[in-house]
Structures are given as C-alpha cells and as structure tokens.
Amino acid sequence: MATDFTERTVEYDKLLADFKTLLKEKALKFTNQREKILETLYYSQEHLTPEALHQLIKEKYPELNAGIATIYRTLSMLEDNNIVSSLSFGAQGKKYELGAKDHHDHMICTKCGEITEFVDEVIETQQHKIADEHGFKMQDHSMQIYGICKTCQEQQ
Amino acid sequence: MATDFTERTVEYDKLLADFKTLLKEKALKFTNQREKILETLYYSQEHLTPEALHQLIKEKYPELNAGIATIYRTLSMLEDNNIVSSLSFGAQGKKYELGAKDHHDHMICTKCGEITEFVDEVIETQQHKIADEHGFKMQDHSMQIYGICKTCQEQQ
DNA sequence: TTAGATAATGAGAGTGTTTATCAAGCCTTA
DNA sequence: TAAGGCTTGATAAACACTCTCATTATCTAA
Ligand SMILES: [Mn+2]
Ligand SMILES: [Mn+2]
Ligand SMILES: [Zn+2]
Ligand SMILES: [Zn+2]
C-alpha cells in the first residue's frame, strides 16, 4: 500500500507532465521558475498570496532568484489555463490555490483566518436555478461563509 | 398616497436621524462631509467605489471640497457600524452600498459589469446548515454569481 | 551538438488604490 | 464663547500589482 508521500509524488508527477504538455501545445517554455511555482503550490496545499508564494520559493530555492513579477505572470498564466484558481476575500489581495482539485467553496474564520473548504450540491444546483430565472448565463460563482471556527469558539 | 420621492425623503430622514444618534452615542461628530456621504449613498442607490462616490460628491457639492481620505475614512466607519456593506469583486477594488436594505446576494455580468441583486431562501437556509455541520458559528456570508446578463447575450 | 529564433526573466519604474501623518479647522458642551 | 478634542484635506507613504526592457534561458532544427 502506497504511503501518502508516494501518492502525492505520483499525483504531482502527473500534474507536472500535464503542465509540460500544455506548455508545448501553446509554444510556451518550461522554465525552472514555472516548475518551482507549480511544485510549491502543490506541496504547500494552501491558499497563498503571490507574496507568500514568493517568500516560500525564495526560502527553498534562493539560488533561483525568482522575481515577484514572474510569480504574478505565472499565476495569471496558470489561472488562464485553469490550473490554479483565485479567491478574493474581504480584505485586499487575492489568494491562489491549485485548481486541480474539484470546485469548492470556502468557510473563513474571522478570528484565526482558518479556511475550510466544502461542496454542497443543494447550493450548486440552486445557483444555476437562480441564474436561469434571471436569464443570466452563469459562468462561475464564489461563495464564502464567515464566522467563528470550532477551535476559536472553544478557546473563548 | 405618498409619491416615491416623499417616501424616499421620509426614509432618508429616518436614516439620517439614526446616524446622528449613533454618532452621539459614540462621541463622534456630525460633519458636513459625513452628511453628504450618507446622502449620496442613499440617493444614488448604487454600488459605488470610493472613487465614484468622491466624484459624485465633488460634482454636487464642489464647495465642500471633500478629500478622498475622508471618503475612505467615512466608509470604513459606516461599515464598522453596519450602515454600509462592501463587496469585493475579483478585479477592481471594493464597492459600497447602504446596508439599510435587506440582505441580498449579487449576480455580476462579466461583460458590462451590471449587478443584479437577489435573495434566495433555499441558499440562505442551506448556508446555515453547512456552517452547523462544521461546528462553525456563522456570522455572515457573501455569494456572487458571475456570468453574462440577458442584454449582453442578446447583443452577441 | 550547435546556433539561431524567440519566449521568459529580473530589476526597477510606473500605476492605481488605500492608509498614515499632521497641522489647521470645525463641533460639541459647559 | 472658549476650550478640547474629533475631523479634515493635503500629501507622503505603503501596497498590490503591471509594464518595460535589456539580458538570459529554452527550444528546435540543422
Ligand atoms: Mn480552496
Ligand atoms: Mn447590493
Ligand atoms: Zn478560528
Ligand atoms: Zn451585461
């Protein structure tokens, strides 16, 4: 039976292979910077701001000397190709995450900032219904629930 | 029977009176700038960026010479006191609207930027249910549906 | 393997938005 | 009316990106 680490590696290898294929299809180049950005997004498994992602990469690969502009450029490119998705929370700035996983919405703790992901079929269905009723051609949606997480409630 | 204008005026007078009471309670001062900001938010009945609100006020009350910093400060204060609420769309900044009206969510046309408001009981109920299931104490939520509005579909 | 074409990069300037600072002015209350 | 302290506008500064451009890296075809 495979360990978590092995599974992750296999999954990442597939992600990377697909990424290379995509780049080739679009006549884009496979660079060290692009590889490390994808890898860091994958292994951090978090919702990262471009700035946070830049920090992580500078720490792990200082010799890469990656510039912040490249982080922004690559995140935009990845988003255009549906490899990552971005969230804009109440405060300023966007956070990015690998979109390889299925669509989901977010619950955000206003005390500790913890983000919980969830999917709810009732809501997904209802959203389409609402759009239809308004003659609106739905492309996407975004839903956030704000509140206090279990841990923070217990601490108070 | 009262006209729309009369009704609006009465409603606005109540809003203003409540605002004055709030300021007094918090030992804050009732200034010309604060009055005009509230008034403009009320009568414009739109989702305004701080910049757009500033423009409207400069046009209608040039002698007030209101500074953009005051617009930002006042909007924050109004939001802290639940008099206005803000929406943050993916791309450009935040937009503010009077929160005096009942809670609602938004449908945004990605072509023309038109914002349609809606309320859906199924979704409202389901959100509470989801929060409960995660032991999460829900305080607020925000939901946006992105797509193409009826008008923009017909034009294409 | 090499070399040429060209995509990608980092540095840093530039942009638009929001916040902080501070001296001067305005509100409130006594 | 006078004092005090909250507010204000101007402006600098912080922030979150985006653009420009010279240099570098990658790809590919010979
Ligand atoms: Mn997520
Ligand atoms: Mn609204
Ligand atoms: Zn929490
Ligand atoms: Zn439209």
Short mmCIF file of C-alpha atoms (C1' of nucleotides) and ligand atoms in Angstrom, two decimals:
data_model
loop_
_atom_site.label_atom_id
_atom_site.label_comp_id
_atom_site.label_asym_id
_atom_site.label_seq_id
_atom_site.Cartn_x
_atom_site.Cartn_y
_atom_site.Cartn_z
CA MET A 1 0.00 0.00 0.00
CA ALA A 2 1.35 3.33 -1.01
CA THR A 3 2.22 5.94 1.58
CA ASP A 4 0.82 9.42 1.46
CA PHE A 5 4.13 10.70 0.25
CA THR A 6 4.30 8.26 -2.62
CA GLU A 7 0.75 9.05 -3.65
CA ARG A 8 1.49 12.72 -3.59
CA THR A 9 4.57 12.27 -5.67
CA VAL A 10 2.71 10.25 -8.25
CA GLU A 11 -0.05 12.81 -8.33
CA TYR A 12 2.44 15.63 -8.66
CA ASP A 13 4.29 13.86 -11.43
CA LYS A 14 1.08 13.66 -13.40
CA LEU A 15 0.36 17.32 -12.76
CA LEU A 16 3.83 18.23 -13.93
CA ALA A 17 3.59 16.05 -17.02
CA ASP A 18 0.26 17.63 -17.94
CA PHE A 19 1.76 21.05 -17.40
CA LYS A 20 4.63 20.26 -19.75
CA THR A 21 2.17 19.06 -22.36
CA LEU A 22 0.16 22.23 -22.04
CA LEU A 23 3.23 24.41 -22.41
CA LYS A 24 4.26 22.55 -25.52
CA GLU A 25 0.81 22.90 -27.03
CA LYS A 26 0.89 26.63 -26.51
CA ALA A 27 4.52 27.08 -27.59
CA LEU A 28 5.46 28.22 -24.11
CA LYS A 29 8.71 27.27 -22.44
CA PHE A 30 9.25 25.03 -19.47
CA THR A 31 11.37 27.06 -17.12
CA ASN A 32 12.84 26.45 -13.72
CA GLN A 33 10.71 29.24 -12.31
CA ARG A 34 7.49 27.76 -13.65
CA GLU A 35 8.39 24.35 -12.31
CA LYS A 36 9.13 25.61 -8.80
CA ILE A 37 5.98 27.69 -8.70
CA LEU A 38 3.84 24.70 -9.62
CA GLU A 39 5.68 22.49 -7.16
CA THR A 40 5.35 24.96 -4.30
CA LEU A 41 1.67 25.45 -4.97
CA TYR A 42 1.23 21.71 -4.94
CA TYR A 43 3.16 20.82 -1.81
CA SER A 44 2.06 23.78 0.27
CA GLN A 45 -1.56 22.73 -0.15
CA GLU A 46 -2.71 26.13 0.98
CA HIS A 47 -4.33 29.29 -0.23
CA LEU A 48 -1.38 31.54 -0.96
CA THR A 49 -1.00 35.16 -1.83
CA PRO A 50 1.51 35.89 -4.59
CA GLU A 51 3.72 37.46 -1.94
CA ALA A 52 3.55 34.37 0.33
CA LEU A 53 4.33 32.11 -2.60
CA HIS A 54 7.29 34.31 -3.48
CA GLN A 55 8.61 34.02 0.09
CA LEU A 56 8.30 30.23 0.10
CA ILE A 57 10.21 29.97 -3.15
CA LYS A 58 12.92 32.37 -2.04
CA GLU A 59 13.41 30.29 1.11
CA LYS A 60 13.54 26.92 -0.62
CA TYR A 61 15.30 27.96 -3.81
CA PRO A 62 17.36 31.07 -3.07
CA GLU A 63 19.67 30.40 -6.00
CA LEU A 64 16.69 30.64 -8.34
CA ASN A 65 16.43 34.33 -7.51
CA ALA A 66 12.83 34.37 -8.70
CA GLY A 67 11.34 37.81 -9.17
CA ILE A 68 7.91 38.79 -7.91
CA ALA A 69 6.87 39.75 -11.45
CA THR A 70 7.41 36.17 -12.54
CA ILE A 71 5.20 34.94 -9.72
CA TYR A 72 2.39 37.21 -10.87
CA ARG A 73 2.93 36.36 -14.53
CA THR A 74 2.95 32.64 -13.86
CA LEU A 75 -0.10 32.72 -11.59
CA SER A 76 -2.05 34.56 -14.29
CA MET A 77 -0.95 32.07 -16.88
CA LEU A 78 -1.87 29.15 -14.65
CA GLU A 79 -5.25 30.68 -13.95
CA ASP A 80 -5.91 31.29 -17.64
CA ASN A 81 -5.29 27.61 -18.18
CA ASN A 82 -7.43 26.52 -15.25
CA ILE A 83 -4.55 25.05 -13.33
CA VAL A 84 -4.98 27.39 -10.41
CA SER A 85 -7.93 29.41 -9.22
CA SER A 86 -8.01 32.60 -7.24
CA LEU A 87 -10.17 33.80 -4.39
CA SER A 88 -10.67 37.37 -3.35
CA PHE A 89 -11.61 37.58 0.29
CA GLY A 90 -12.97 40.62 2.06
CA ALA A 91 -9.58 42.14 2.72
CA GLN A 92 -7.29 43.14 -0.08
CA GLY A 93 -5.40 40.92 -2.43
CA LYS A 94 -6.09 37.57 -3.99
CA LYS A 95 -5.14 34.12 -2.84
CA TYR A 96 -4.34 31.31 -5.21
CA GLU A 97 -4.67 27.56 -4.96
CA LEU A 98 -4.22 24.67 -7.34
CA GLY A 99 -7.49 24.20 -9.13
CA ALA A 100 -6.70 20.62 -9.94
CA LYS A 101 -8.99 19.68 -7.13
CA ASP A 102 -12.71 19.87 -7.71
CA HIS A 103 -14.71 23.03 -7.34
CA HIS A 104 -15.49 24.01 -3.79
CA ASP A 105 -16.49 26.99 -1.68
CA HIS A 106 -14.91 28.41 1.46
CA MET A 107 -15.72 28.99 5.09
CA ILE A 108 -13.40 31.53 6.74
CA CYS A 109 -12.82 32.01 10.45
CA THR A 110 -12.82 35.73 11.21
CA LYS A 111 -10.68 35.12 14.30
CA CYS A 112 -7.84 32.88 13.18
CA GLY A 113 -8.22 33.10 9.41
CA GLU A 114 -8.56 29.34 9.01
CA ILE A 115 -10.12 28.34 5.71
CA THR A 116 -12.35 25.28 5.44
CA GLU A 117 -13.38 24.00 2.05
CA PHE A 118 -16.75 22.49 1.29
CA VAL A 119 -19.01 21.50 -1.55
CA ASP A 120 -22.76 21.47 -1.26
CA GLU A 121 -24.90 20.10 -4.01
CA VAL A 122 -28.04 21.91 -2.92
CA ILE A 123 -26.27 25.22 -3.30
CA GLU A 124 -24.63 24.33 -6.58
CA THR A 125 -27.97 23.35 -8.06
CA GLN A 126 -29.78 26.36 -6.67
CA GLN A 127 -27.25 28.76 -8.11
CA HIS A 128 -27.90 27.52 -11.62
CA LYS A 129 -31.61 27.80 -10.99
CA ILE A 130 -31.31 31.41 -9.84
CA ALA A 131 -29.19 32.35 -12.84
CA ASP A 132 -31.71 30.75 -15.19
CA GLU A 133 -34.60 32.59 -13.61
CA HIS A 134 -32.87 35.90 -14.36
CA GLY A 135 -31.98 34.93 -17.93
CA PHE A 136 -28.38 35.02 -16.80
CA LYS A 137 -25.79 32.75 -18.39
CA MET A 138 -23.80 31.59 -15.39
CA GLN A 139 -20.08 31.15 -15.87
CA ASP A 140 -18.80 30.90 -12.35
CA HIS A 141 -19.63 31.66 -8.78
CA SER A 142 -17.97 32.34 -5.49
CA MET A 143 -19.36 31.83 -2.04
CA GLN A 144 -17.84 32.48 1.34
CA ILE A 145 -19.24 31.84 4.78
CA TYR A 146 -17.68 33.96 7.51
CA GLY A 147 -17.83 33.05 11.17
CA ILE A 148 -16.00 31.52 14.12
CA CYS A 149 -14.45 28.09 13.75
CA LYS A 150 -14.86 25.31 16.29
CA THR A 151 -11.39 25.77 17.75
CA CYS A 152 -11.79 29.51 18.25
CA GLN A 153 -15.19 29.02 19.89
CA GLU A 154 -13.71 26.60 22.42
CA GLN A 155 -10.87 28.97 23.23
CA GLN A 156 -13.34 31.64 24.24
CA MET B 1 -50.92 58.46 -1.30
CA ALA B 2 -47.29 59.38 -0.99
CA THR B 3 -45.09 59.67 -4.05
CA ASP B 4 -41.83 57.81 -4.36
CA PHE B 5 -39.96 60.99 -3.67
CA THR B 6 -41.82 61.67 -0.46
CA GLU B 7 -41.34 58.13 0.73
CA ARG B 8 -37.67 58.32 -0.02
CA THR B 9 -37.33 61.56 1.84
CA VAL B 10 -39.07 60.16 4.87
CA GLU B 11 -36.92 57.06 4.77
CA TYR B 12 -33.80 59.13 4.37
CA ASP B 13 -34.77 61.38 7.26
CA LYS B 14 -35.03 58.35 9.49
CA LEU B 15 -31.65 57.07 8.28
CA LEU B 16 -30.11 60.45 8.99
CA ALA B 17 -31.69 60.69 12.43
CA ASP B 18 -30.42 57.25 13.33
CA PHE B 19 -27.00 58.22 12.08
CA LYS B 20 -26.95 61.28 14.30
CA THR B 21 -27.96 59.19 17.27
CA LEU B 22 -25.20 56.73 16.58
CA LEU B 23 -22.61 59.48 16.31
CA LYS B 24 -23.72 60.94 19.58
CA GLU B 25 -23.56 57.58 21.32
CA LYS B 26 -20.02 57.08 20.12
CA ALA B 27 -18.91 60.66 20.82
CA LEU B 28 -18.32 61.23 17.13
CA LYS B 29 -19.14 64.46 15.39
CA PHE B 30 -21.78 65.18 12.82
CA THR B 31 -19.96 66.87 9.99
CA ASN B 32 -20.99 68.19 6.61
CA GLN B 33 -18.79 65.61 4.92
CA ARG B 34 -20.40 62.71 6.76
CA GLU B 35 -23.86 64.00 5.96
CA LYS B 36 -23.18 64.35 2.25
CA ILE B 37 -21.58 60.94 2.04
CA LEU B 38 -24.60 59.30 3.64
CA GLU B 39 -26.97 61.29 1.47
CA THR B 40 -25.12 60.45 -1.75
CA LEU B 41 -25.00 56.78 -0.88
CA TYR B 42 -28.71 56.88 -0.22
CA TYR B 43 -29.91 58.70 -3.30
CA SER B 44 -27.55 57.09 -5.78
CA GLN B 45 -28.96 53.67 -4.88
CA GLU B 46 -25.97 52.00 -6.49
CA HIS B 47 -22.89 50.01 -5.71
CA LEU B 48 -20.21 52.67 -5.62
CA THR B 49 -16.45 52.59 -5.44
CA PRO B 50 -14.92 55.14 -3.06
CA GLU B 51 -13.62 56.95 -6.12
CA ALA B 52 -17.06 57.08 -7.78
CA LEU B 53 -18.62 58.34 -4.57
CA HIS B 54 -15.94 61.01 -4.34
CA GLN B 55 -16.72 62.15 -7.90
CA LEU B 56 -20.45 62.38 -7.22
CA ILE B 57 -19.86 64.48 -4.13
CA LYS B 58 -17.39 66.77 -5.87
CA GLU B 59 -19.93 67.37 -8.64
CA LYS B 60 -22.88 68.05 -6.36
CA TYR B 61 -21.05 69.86 -3.55
CA PRO B 62 -17.90 71.40 -5.02
CA GLU B 63 -17.71 73.95 -2.21
CA LEU B 64 -17.42 71.11 0.30
CA ASN B 65 -14.02 70.29 -1.15
CA ALA B 66 -14.22 66.80 0.30
CA GLY B 67 -10.96 64.88 0.27
CA ILE B 68 -10.68 61.28 -0.86
CA ALA B 69 -9.21 60.31 2.53
CA THR B 70 -12.42 61.39 4.20
CA ILE B 71 -14.42 59.22 1.82
CA TYR B 72 -12.36 56.18 2.79
CA ARG B 73 -12.45 57.02 6.49
CA THR B 74 -16.19 57.54 6.49
CA LEU B 75 -16.93 54.39 4.51
CA SER B 76 -14.89 52.35 6.99
CA MET B 77 -16.69 53.94 9.89
CA LEU B 78 -20.09 53.32 8.28
CA GLU B 79 -19.16 49.72 7.60
CA ASP B 80 -17.97 49.18 11.17
CA ASN B 81 -21.38 50.36 12.30
CA ASN B 82 -23.26 48.22 9.79
CA ILE B 83 -24.67 51.17 7.92
CA VAL B 84 -23.00 50.24 4.67
CA SER B 85 -21.66 46.96 3.40
CA SER B 86 -18.91 46.33 0.91
CA LEU B 87 -18.49 43.85 -1.89
CA SER B 88 -15.10 42.85 -3.18
CA PHE B 89 -15.15 41.71 -6.74
CA GLY B 90 -12.29 39.77 -8.21
CA ALA B 91 -10.69 42.50 -10.23
CA GLN B 92 -11.25 46.10 -9.23
CA GLY B 93 -11.42 47.22 -5.58
CA LYS B 94 -14.43 47.27 -3.33
CA LYS B 95 -17.85 48.69 -3.91
CA TYR B 96 -20.07 50.03 -1.16
CA GLU B 97 -23.81 50.20 -0.75
CA LEU B 98 -26.13 51.19 2.04
CA GLY B 99 -26.82 48.16 4.14
CA ALA B 100 -30.11 49.59 5.31
CA LYS B 101 -31.81 47.41 2.75
CA ASP B 102 -32.29 43.76 3.50
CA HIS B 103 -29.57 41.23 2.99
CA HIS B 104 -29.08 40.06 -0.56
CA ASP B 105 -26.51 38.46 -2.83
CA HIS B 106 -25.20 39.59 -6.20
CA MET B 107 -25.10 38.42 -9.78
CA ILE B 108 -22.44 40.21 -11.84
CA CYS B 109 -22.21 40.43 -15.63
CA THR B 110 -18.61 39.85 -16.66
CA LYS B 111 -19.19 41.83 -19.87
CA CYS B 112 -20.91 45.03 -18.83
CA GLY B 113 -20.43 44.91 -15.07
CA GLU B 114 -24.15 45.14 -14.35
CA ILE B 115 -25.04 44.00 -10.85
CA THR B 116 -28.32 42.27 -10.12
CA GLU B 117 -29.39 41.68 -6.55
CA PHE B 118 -31.27 38.64 -5.38
CA VAL B 119 -32.28 36.74 -2.30
CA ASP B 120 -32.87 33.03 -2.28
CA GLU B 121 -34.28 31.32 0.76
CA VAL B 122 -33.01 27.88 -0.20
CA ILE B 123 -29.47 29.17 -0.24
CA GLU B 124 -29.83 31.19 2.94
CA THR B 125 -31.13 28.13 4.79
CA GLN B 126 -28.54 25.82 3.34
CA GLN B 127 -25.68 28.08 4.36
CA HIS B 128 -26.69 27.88 7.99
CA LYS B 129 -26.98 24.14 7.67
CA ILE B 130 -23.47 23.83 6.24
CA ALA B 131 -22.00 26.01 8.96
CA ASP B 132 -23.73 23.95 11.63
CA GLU B 133 -22.42 20.71 10.18
CA HIS B 134 -18.87 22.02 10.52
CA GLY B 135 -19.38 23.30 14.06
CA PHE B 136 -18.90 26.76 12.62
CA LYS B 137 -20.66 29.76 14.13
CA MET B 138 -21.79 31.66 11.06
CA GLN B 139 -21.70 35.43 11.23
CA ASP B 140 -22.04 36.46 7.64
CA HIS B 141 -21.72 35.26 4.11
CA SER B 142 -21.12 36.52 0.65
CA MET B 143 -22.13 34.96 -2.62
CA GLN B 144 -21.58 36.11 -6.16
CA ILE B 145 -22.72 34.55 -9.39
CA TYR B 146 -20.67 35.58 -12.41
CA GLY B 147 -21.93 35.29 -15.96
CA ILE B 148 -23.43 37.10 -18.93
CA CYS B 149 -26.57 39.15 -18.45
CA LYS B 150 -29.60 38.94 -20.71
CA THR B 151 -28.80 42.18 -22.52
CA CYS B 152 -25.22 41.22 -23.27
CA GLN B 153 -26.31 37.80 -24.55
CA GLU B 154 -28.70 39.40 -26.99
CA GLN B 155 -26.07 41.80 -28.25
CA GLN B 156 -23.87 38.90 -29.23
"C1'" DT C 1 25.86 19.48 -30.70
"C1'" DT C 2 25.27 23.86 -32.06
"C1'" DA C 3 23.23 28.05 -33.24
"C1'" DG C 4 19.57 30.97 -34.15
"C1'" DA C 5 14.92 32.43 -33.07
"C1'" DT C 6 12.18 33.80 -29.62
"C1'" DA C 7 9.97 33.23 -25.19
"C1'" DA C 8 10.92 34.34 -20.32
"C1'" DT C 9 13.18 36.54 -16.83
"C1'" DG C 10 14.68 40.14 -13.06
"C1'" DA C 11 15.12 44.79 -11.99
"C1'" DG C 12 13.02 48.57 -11.41
"C1'" DA C 13 9.92 52.18 -12.97
"C1'" DG C 14 5.12 53.11 -13.16
"C1'" DT C 15 0.06 52.84 -11.87
"C1'" DG C 16 -3.94 52.81 -9.16
"C1'" DT C 17 -5.73 52.14 -4.64
"C1'" DT C 18 -5.75 52.57 0.21
"C1'" DT C 19 -3.66 54.15 4.59
"C1'" DA C 20 -0.87 57.10 7.79
"C1'" DT C 21 0.70 61.59 9.31
"C1'" DC C 22 -0.02 66.09 10.85
"C1'" DA C 23 -1.12 70.89 11.19
"C1'" DA C 24 -5.24 73.54 10.79
"C1'" DG C 25 -10.19 73.80 11.37
"C1'" DC C 26 -14.73 72.51 12.98
"C1'" DC C 27 -18.22 70.53 16.59
"C1'" DT C 28 -19.75 69.94 20.89
"C1'" DT C 29 -20.54 71.07 25.52
"C1'" DA C 30 -20.05 73.53 29.51
"C1'" DT D 1 -17.82 81.90 23.95
"C1'" DA D 2 -13.97 79.18 24.76
"C1'" DA D 3 -11.59 75.09 25.29
"C1'" DG D 4 -10.84 70.28 23.96
"C1'" DG D 5 -10.67 67.03 21.06
"C1'" DC D 6 -12.56 64.94 16.99
"C1'" DT D 7 -12.18 65.70 11.76
"C1'" DT D 8 -10.44 67.32 7.97
"C1'" DG D 9 -7.51 67.98 3.49
"C1'" DA D 10 -3.07 67.67 1.69
"C1'" DT D 11 0.41 64.88 0.98
"C1'" DA D 12 3.60 61.29 1.78
"C1'" DA D 13 3.82 56.51 2.12
"C1'" DA D 14 2.52 51.76 1.84
"C1'" DC D 15 0.66 48.30 -1.01
"C1'" DA D 16 -0.66 45.38 -4.83
"C1'" DC D 17 0.05 44.76 -8.95
"C1'" DT D 18 1.64 45.73 -14.08
"C1'" DC D 19 4.75 47.27 -17.65
"C1'" DT D 20 9.19 47.95 -19.98
"C1'" DC D 21 13.37 46.47 -21.50
"C1'" DA D 22 17.90 44.59 -21.72
"C1'" DT D 23 19.68 40.15 -20.76
"C1'" DT D 24 19.21 35.19 -20.29
"C1'" DA D 25 17.24 30.69 -20.98
"C1'" DT D 26 14.83 27.39 -23.71
"C1'" DC D 27 13.55 25.02 -27.82
"C1'" DT D 28 14.27 23.23 -32.23
"C1'" DA D 29 16.04 22.19 -36.46
"C1'" DA D 30 20.05 21.54 -38.90
MN MN E 1 -9.94 26.28 -1.59
MN MN E 2 -26.30 45.02 -3.40
ZN ZN E 3 -10.71 30.12 14.03
ZN ZN E 4 -24.06 42.53 -19.21
#
